[in-house]
């Protein structure tokens, strides 16, 4: 059924664009994603959206600013069945406790996360994300 819908969409595009080659449809058929590929892409997109939300209102710790500290903290977020952060832990330190603590605090206080993709809804799961503190 999905292949038929895609083919119909391409046929309409080809007719409306004035294309007359019979082989055009066969040459432009997109490859359909397998369920595994589709789920992987949805989860990757969700992780990216969560990462963007984490840094959206992130504050640079004043002590780190004074000392010109920079680094990347790798955190593991436990997302509950309701889609909210339940726990945060550092899996890779920046080497600066003040930055590590700021990443944990931000993970615990982040709000407005996007809804998880269907594959993850209604279950607890973990997201491993980097939080980078960089002065420019």
JSON list of C-alpha atoms in Angstrom, two decimals:
[
{"chain": "A", "resi": 1, "resn": "UNK", "atom": "CA", "xyz": [0.00, 0.00, 0.00]},
{"chain": "A", "resi": 2, "resn": "UNK", "atom": "CA", "xyz": [2.77, 2.44, 0.85]},
{"chain": "A", "resi": 3, "resn": "UNK", "atom": "CA", "xyz": [4.57, 1.70, -2.40]},
{"chain": "A", "resi": 4, "resn": "UNK", "atom": "CA", "xyz": [1.41, 2.43, -4.33]},
{"chain": "A", "resi": 5, "resn": "UNK", "atom": "CA", "xyz": [0.94, 5.79, -2.61]},
{"chain": "A", "resi": 6, "resn": "UNK", "atom": "CA", "xyz": [4.55, 6.76, -3.31]},
{"chain": "A", "resi": 7, "resn": "UNK", "atom": "CA", "xyz": [4.28, 5.68, -6.93]},
{"chain": "A", "resi": 8, "resn": "UNK", "atom": "CA", "xyz": [1.06, 7.66, -7.39]},
{"chain": "A", "resi": 9, "resn": "UNK", "atom": "CA", "xyz": [2.69, 10.74, -5.89]},
{"chain": "A", "resi": 10, "resn": "UNK", "atom": "CA", "xyz": [5.65, 10.45, -8.23]},
{"chain": "A", "resi": 11, "resn": "UNK", "atom": "CA", "xyz": [3.40, 9.83, -11.22]},
{"chain": "A", "resi": 12, "resn": "UNK", "atom": "CA", "xyz": [1.51, 13.03, -10.50]},
{"chain": "A", "resi": 13, "resn": "UNK", "atom": "CA", "xyz": [4.78, 14.93, -10.15]},
{"chain": "A", "resi": 14, "resn": "UNK", "atom": "CA", "xyz": [6.09, 13.53, -13.42]},
{"chain": "A", "resi": 15, "resn": "UNK", "atom": "CA", "xyz": [2.91, 14.41, -15.34]},
{"chain": "A", "resi": 16, "resn": "UNK", "atom": "CA", "xyz": [2.65, 17.89, -13.90]},
{"chain": "A", "resi": 17, "resn": "UNK", "atom": "CA", "xyz": [6.31, 18.63, -14.64]},
{"chain": "A", "resi": 18, "resn": "UNK", "atom": "CA", "xyz": [5.91, 17.68, -18.27]},
{"chain": "A", "resi": 19, "resn": "UNK", "atom": "CA", "xyz": [8.26, 14.68, -18.08]},
{"chain": "A", "resi": 20, "resn": "UNK", "atom": "CA", "xyz": [7.60, 12.16, -20.82]},
{"chain": "A", "resi": 21, "resn": "UNK", "atom": "CA", "xyz": [10.21, 9.44, -20.21]},
{"chain": "A", "resi": 22, "resn": "UNK", "atom": "CA", "xyz": [8.62, 6.14, -19.31]},
{"chain": "A", "resi": 23, "resn": "UNK", "atom": "CA", "xyz": [11.70, 5.20, -17.26]},
{"chain": "A", "resi": 24, "resn": "UNK", "atom": "CA", "xyz": [11.50, 8.37, -15.15]},
{"chain": "A", "resi": 25, "resn": "UNK", "atom": "CA", "xyz": [9.32, 6.80, -12.48]},
{"chain": "A", "resi": 26, "resn": "UNK", "atom": "CA", "xyz": [11.56, 3.79, -12.06]},
{"chain": "A", "resi": 27, "resn": "UNK", "atom": "CA", "xyz": [14.64, 6.00, -11.85]},
{"chain": "A", "resi": 28, "resn": "UNK", "atom": "CA", "xyz": [13.22, 8.34, -9.21]},
{"chain": "A", "resi": 29, "resn": "UNK", "atom": "CA", "xyz": [11.46, 5.87, -6.90]},
{"chain": "A", "resi": 30, "resn": "UNK", "atom": "CA", "xyz": [12.73, 6.52, -3.40]},
{"chain": "A", "resi": 31, "resn": "UNK", "atom": "CA", "xyz": [13.91, 3.58, -1.36]},
{"chain": "A", "resi": 32, "resn": "UNK", "atom": "CA", "xyz": [11.40, 2.88, 1.39]},
{"chain": "A", "resi": 33, "resn": "UNK", "atom": "CA", "xyz": [12.83, 2.57, 4.88]},
{"chain": "A", "resi": 34, "resn": "UNK", "atom": "CA", "xyz": [12.57, -0.72, 6.68]},
{"chain": "A", "resi": 35, "resn": "UNK", "atom": "CA", "xyz": [10.75, -0.56, 10.04]},
{"chain": "A", "resi": 36, "resn": "UNK", "atom": "CA", "xyz": [14.12, -0.79, 11.81]},
{"chain": "A", "resi": 37, "resn": "UNK", "atom": "CA", "xyz": [15.59, 2.10, 9.77]},
{"chain": "A", "resi": 38, "resn": "UNK", "atom": "CA", "xyz": [12.46, 4.18, 10.33]},
{"chain": "A", "resi": 39, "resn": "UNK", "atom": "CA", "xyz": [12.54, 3.57, 14.11]},
{"chain": "A", "resi": 40, "resn": "UNK", "atom": "CA", "xyz": [16.25, 4.38, 14.27]},
{"chain": "A", "resi": 41, "resn": "UNK", "atom": "CA", "xyz": [15.74, 7.67, 12.43]},
{"chain": "A", "resi": 42, "resn": "UNK", "atom": "CA", "xyz": [12.81, 8.60, 14.68]},
{"chain": "A", "resi": 43, "resn": "UNK", "atom": "CA", "xyz": [14.85, 7.89, 17.82]},
{"chain": "A", "resi": 44, "resn": "UNK", "atom": "CA", "xyz": [17.83, 9.85, 16.45]},
{"chain": "A", "resi": 45, "resn": "UNK", "atom": "CA", "xyz": [15.56, 12.80, 15.61]},
{"chain": "A", "resi": 46, "resn": "UNK", "atom": "CA", "xyz": [14.06, 12.66, 19.10]},
{"chain": "A", "resi": 47, "resn": "UNK", "atom": "CA", "xyz": [17.52, 12.57, 20.73]},
{"chain": "A", "resi": 48, "resn": "UNK", "atom": "CA", "xyz": [18.53, 15.59, 18.64]},
{"chain": "A", "resi": 49, "resn": "UNK", "atom": "CA", "xyz": [15.41, 17.48, 19.68]},
{"chain": "A", "resi": 50, "resn": "UNK", "atom": "CA", "xyz": [16.10, 16.71, 23.36]},
{"chain": "A", "resi": 51, "resn": "UNK", "atom": "CA", "xyz": [19.73, 17.84, 22.98]},
{"chain": "A", "resi": 52, "resn": "UNK", "atom": "CA", "xyz": [18.60, 21.13, 21.40]},
{"chain": "A", "resi": 53, "resn": "UNK", "atom": "CA", "xyz": [16.10, 21.65, 24.22]},
{"chain": "A", "resi": 54, "resn": "UNK", "atom": "CA", "xyz": [18.82, 21.03, 26.82]},
{"chain": "A", "resi": 55, "resn": "UNK", "atom": "CA", "xyz": [21.06, 23.77, 25.46]},
{"chain": "A", "resi": 56, "resn": "UNK", "atom": "CA", "xyz": [18.26, 26.19, 24.61]},
{"chain": "A", "resi": 57, "resn": "UNK", "atom": "CA", "xyz": [18.18, 27.86, 28.05]},
{"chain": "A", "resi": 58, "resn": "UNK", "atom": "CA", "xyz": [21.51, 26.56, 29.35]},
{"chain": "A", "resi": 59, "resn": "UNK", "atom": "CA", "xyz": [23.42, 28.98, 31.55]},
{"chain": "A", "resi": 60, "resn": "UNK", "atom": "CA", "xyz": [27.19, 29.03, 31.72]},
{"chain": "A", "resi": 61, "resn": "UNK", "atom": "CA", "xyz": [28.20, 28.66, 35.38]},
{"chain": "A", "resi": 62, "resn": "UNK", "atom": "CA", "xyz": [29.68, 31.93, 36.67]},
{"chain": "A", "resi": 63, "resn": "UNK", "atom": "CA", "xyz": [32.62, 30.15, 38.30]},
{"chain": "A", "resi": 64, "resn": "UNK", "atom": "CA", "xyz": [33.41, 28.46, 35.00]},
{"chain": "A", "resi": 65, "resn": "UNK", "atom": "CA", "xyz": [33.26, 31.83, 33.25]},
{"chain": "A", "resi": 66, "resn": "UNK", "atom": "CA", "xyz": [35.65, 33.40, 35.78]},
{"chain": "A", "resi": 67, "resn": "UNK", "atom": "CA", "xyz": [38.08, 30.53, 35.37]},
{"chain": "A", "resi": 68, "resn": "UNK", "atom": "CA", "xyz": [37.51, 30.22, 31.56]},
{"chain": "A", "resi": 69, "resn": "UNK", "atom": "CA", "xyz": [36.64, 26.53, 31.90]},
{"chain": "A", "resi": 70, "resn": "UNK", "atom": "CA", "xyz": [35.43, 24.60, 28.90]},
{"chain": "A", "resi": 71, "resn": "UNK", "atom": "CA", "xyz": [34.57, 20.99, 28.25]},
{"chain": "A", "resi": 72, "resn": "UNK", "atom": "CA", "xyz": [32.03, 18.37, 27.30]},
{"chain": "A", "resi": 73, "resn": "UNK", "atom": "CA", "xyz": [30.03, 16.42, 29.85]},
{"chain": "A", "resi": 74, "resn": "UNK", "atom": "CA", "xyz": [28.43, 13.19, 28.73]},
{"chain": "A", "resi": 75, "resn": "UNK", "atom": "CA", "xyz": [25.19, 12.57, 30.56]},
{"chain": "A", "resi": 76, "resn": "UNK", "atom": "CA", "xyz": [22.66, 9.76, 30.63]},
{"chain": "A", "resi": 77, "resn": "UNK", "atom": "CA", "xyz": [19.05, 10.88, 30.96]},
{"chain": "A", "resi": 78, "resn": "UNK", "atom": "CA", "xyz": [16.48, 8.42, 32.20]},
{"chain": "A", "resi": 79, "resn": "UNK", "atom": "CA", "xyz": [13.18, 9.35, 30.57]},
{"chain": "A", "resi": 80, "resn": "UNK", "atom": "CA", "xyz": [10.11, 8.01, 32.37]},
{"chain": "A", "resi": 81, "resn": "UNK", "atom": "CA", "xyz": [6.97, 6.53, 30.90]},
{"chain": "A", "resi": 82, "resn": "UNK", "atom": "CA", "xyz": [5.39, 9.99, 30.97]},
{"chain": "A", "resi": 83, "resn": "UNK", "atom": "CA", "xyz": [8.18, 11.47, 28.79]},
{"chain": "A", "resi": 84, "resn": "UNK", "atom": "CA", "xyz": [9.79, 13.46, 31.64]},
{"chain": "A", "resi": 85, "resn": "UNK", "atom": "CA", "xyz": [13.34, 13.23, 32.94]},
{"chain": "A", "resi": 86, "resn": "UNK", "atom": "CA", "xyz": [13.47, 10.91, 35.96]},
{"chain": "A", "resi": 87, "resn": "UNK", "atom": "CA", "xyz": [17.23, 10.76, 36.57]},
{"chain": "A", "resi": 88, "resn": "UNK", "atom": "CA", "xyz": [20.50, 12.19, 35.28]},
{"chain": "A", "resi": 89, "resn": "UNK", "atom": "CA", "xyz": [23.99, 10.84, 35.70]},
{"chain": "A", "resi": 90, "resn": "UNK", "atom": "CA", "xyz": [27.40, 11.74, 34.32]},
{"chain": "A", "resi": 91, "resn": "UNK", "atom": "CA", "xyz": [28.90, 9.04, 32.13]},
{"chain": "A", "resi": 92, "resn": "UNK", "atom": "CA", "xyz": [31.86, 11.14, 31.00]},
{"chain": "A", "resi": 93, "resn": "UNK", "atom": "CA", "xyz": [33.24, 14.02, 33.02]},
{"chain": "A", "resi": 94, "resn": "UNK", "atom": "CA", "xyz": [34.45, 17.27, 31.51]},
{"chain": "A", "resi": 95, "resn": "UNK", "atom": "CA", "xyz": [37.26, 17.23, 34.04]},
{"chain": "A", "resi": 96, "resn": "UNK", "atom": "CA", "xyz": [35.69, 20.22, 35.80]},
{"chain": "A", "resi": 97, "resn": "UNK", "atom": "CA", "xyz": [33.20, 19.46, 38.61]},
{"chain": "A", "resi": 98, "resn": "UNK", "atom": "CA", "xyz": [31.44, 22.81, 38.14]},
{"chain": "A", "resi": 99, "resn": "UNK", "atom": "CA", "xyz": [30.62, 21.95, 34.50]},
{"chain": "A", "resi": 100, "resn": "UNK", "atom": "CA", "xyz": [29.56, 18.42, 35.41]},
{"chain": "A", "resi": 101, "resn": "UNK", "atom": "CA", "xyz": [27.22, 19.75, 38.09]},
{"chain": "A", "resi": 102, "resn": "UNK", "atom": "CA", "xyz": [25.76, 22.33, 35.69]},
{"chain": "A", "resi": 103, "resn": "UNK", "atom": "CA", "xyz": [25.01, 19.59, 33.15]},
{"chain": "A", "resi": 104, "resn": "UNK", "atom": "CA", "xyz": [23.30, 17.46, 35.81]},
{"chain": "A", "resi": 105, "resn": "UNK", "atom": "CA", "xyz": [21.27, 20.43, 37.01]},
{"chain": "A", "resi": 106, "resn": "UNK", "atom": "CA", "xyz": [20.20, 21.30, 33.47]},
{"chain": "A", "resi": 107, "resn": "UNK", "atom": "CA", "xyz": [19.18, 17.70, 32.81]},
{"chain": "A", "resi": 108, "resn": "UNK", "atom": "CA", "xyz": [17.07, 17.60, 35.96]},
{"chain": "A", "resi": 109, "resn": "UNK", "atom": "CA", "xyz": [15.34, 20.93, 35.34]},
{"chain": "A", "resi": 110, "resn": "UNK", "atom": "CA", "xyz": [14.73, 20.78, 31.57]},
{"chain": "A", "resi": 111, "resn": "UNK", "atom": "CA", "xyz": [11.08, 21.22, 30.65]},
{"chain": "A", "resi": 112, "resn": "UNK", "atom": "CA", "xyz": [9.13, 21.13, 27.45]},
{"chain": "A", "resi": 113, "resn": "UNK", "atom": "CA", "xyz": [10.70, 18.00, 25.98]},
{"chain": "A", "resi": 114, "resn": "UNK", "atom": "CA", "xyz": [9.10, 16.81, 22.76]},
{"chain": "A", "resi": 115, "resn": "UNK", "atom": "CA", "xyz": [6.94, 13.70, 22.99]},
{"chain": "A", "resi": 116, "resn": "UNK", "atom": "CA", "xyz": [8.93, 10.50, 22.46]},
{"chain": "A", "resi": 117, "resn": "UNK", "atom": "CA", "xyz": [8.47, 8.66, 19.18]},
{"chain": "A", "resi": 118, "resn": "UNK", "atom": "CA", "xyz": [5.87, 5.88, 19.16]},
{"chain": "A", "resi": 119, "resn": "UNK", "atom": "CA", "xyz": [8.52, 3.17, 19.63]},
{"chain": "A", "resi": 120, "resn": "UNK", "atom": "CA", "xyz": [9.48, 4.66, 23.04]},
{"chain": "A", "resi": 121, "resn": "UNK", "atom": "CA", "xyz": [6.13, 5.91, 24.34]},
{"chain": "A", "resi": 122, "resn": "UNK", "atom": "CA", "xyz": [4.83, 4.36, 27.52]},
{"chain": "A", "resi": 123, "resn": "UNK", "atom": "CA", "xyz": [8.16, 2.90, 28.60]},
{"chain": "A", "resi": 124, "resn": "UNK", "atom": "CA", "xyz": [11.21, 4.11, 30.49]},
{"chain": "A", "resi": 125, "resn": "UNK", "atom": "CA", "xyz": [14.36, 4.56, 28.40]},
{"chain": "A", "resi": 126, "resn": "UNK", "atom": "CA", "xyz": [17.79, 6.20, 28.48]},
{"chain": "A", "resi": 127, "resn": "UNK", "atom": "CA", "xyz": [19.35, 8.86, 26.27]},
{"chain": "A", "resi": 128, "resn": "UNK", "atom": "CA", "xyz": [23.10, 9.42, 26.25]},
{"chain": "A", "resi": 129, "resn": "UNK", "atom": "CA", "xyz": [23.85, 13.02, 25.30]},
{"chain": "A", "resi": 130, "resn": "UNK", "atom": "CA", "xyz": [26.85, 15.37, 25.31]},
{"chain": "A", "resi": 131, "resn": "UNK", "atom": "CA", "xyz": [26.54, 18.80, 26.95]},
{"chain": "A", "resi": 132, "resn": "UNK", "atom": "CA", "xyz": [29.29, 21.09, 25.68]},
{"chain": "A", "resi": 133, "resn": "UNK", "atom": "CA", "xyz": [30.44, 24.23, 27.47]},
{"chain": "A", "resi": 134, "resn": "UNK", "atom": "CA", "xyz": [32.52, 26.37, 25.12]},
{"chain": "A", "resi": 135, "resn": "UNK", "atom": "CA", "xyz": [33.64, 29.98, 25.32]},
{"chain": "A", "resi": 136, "resn": "UNK", "atom": "CA", "xyz": [33.98, 31.81, 22.03]}
]
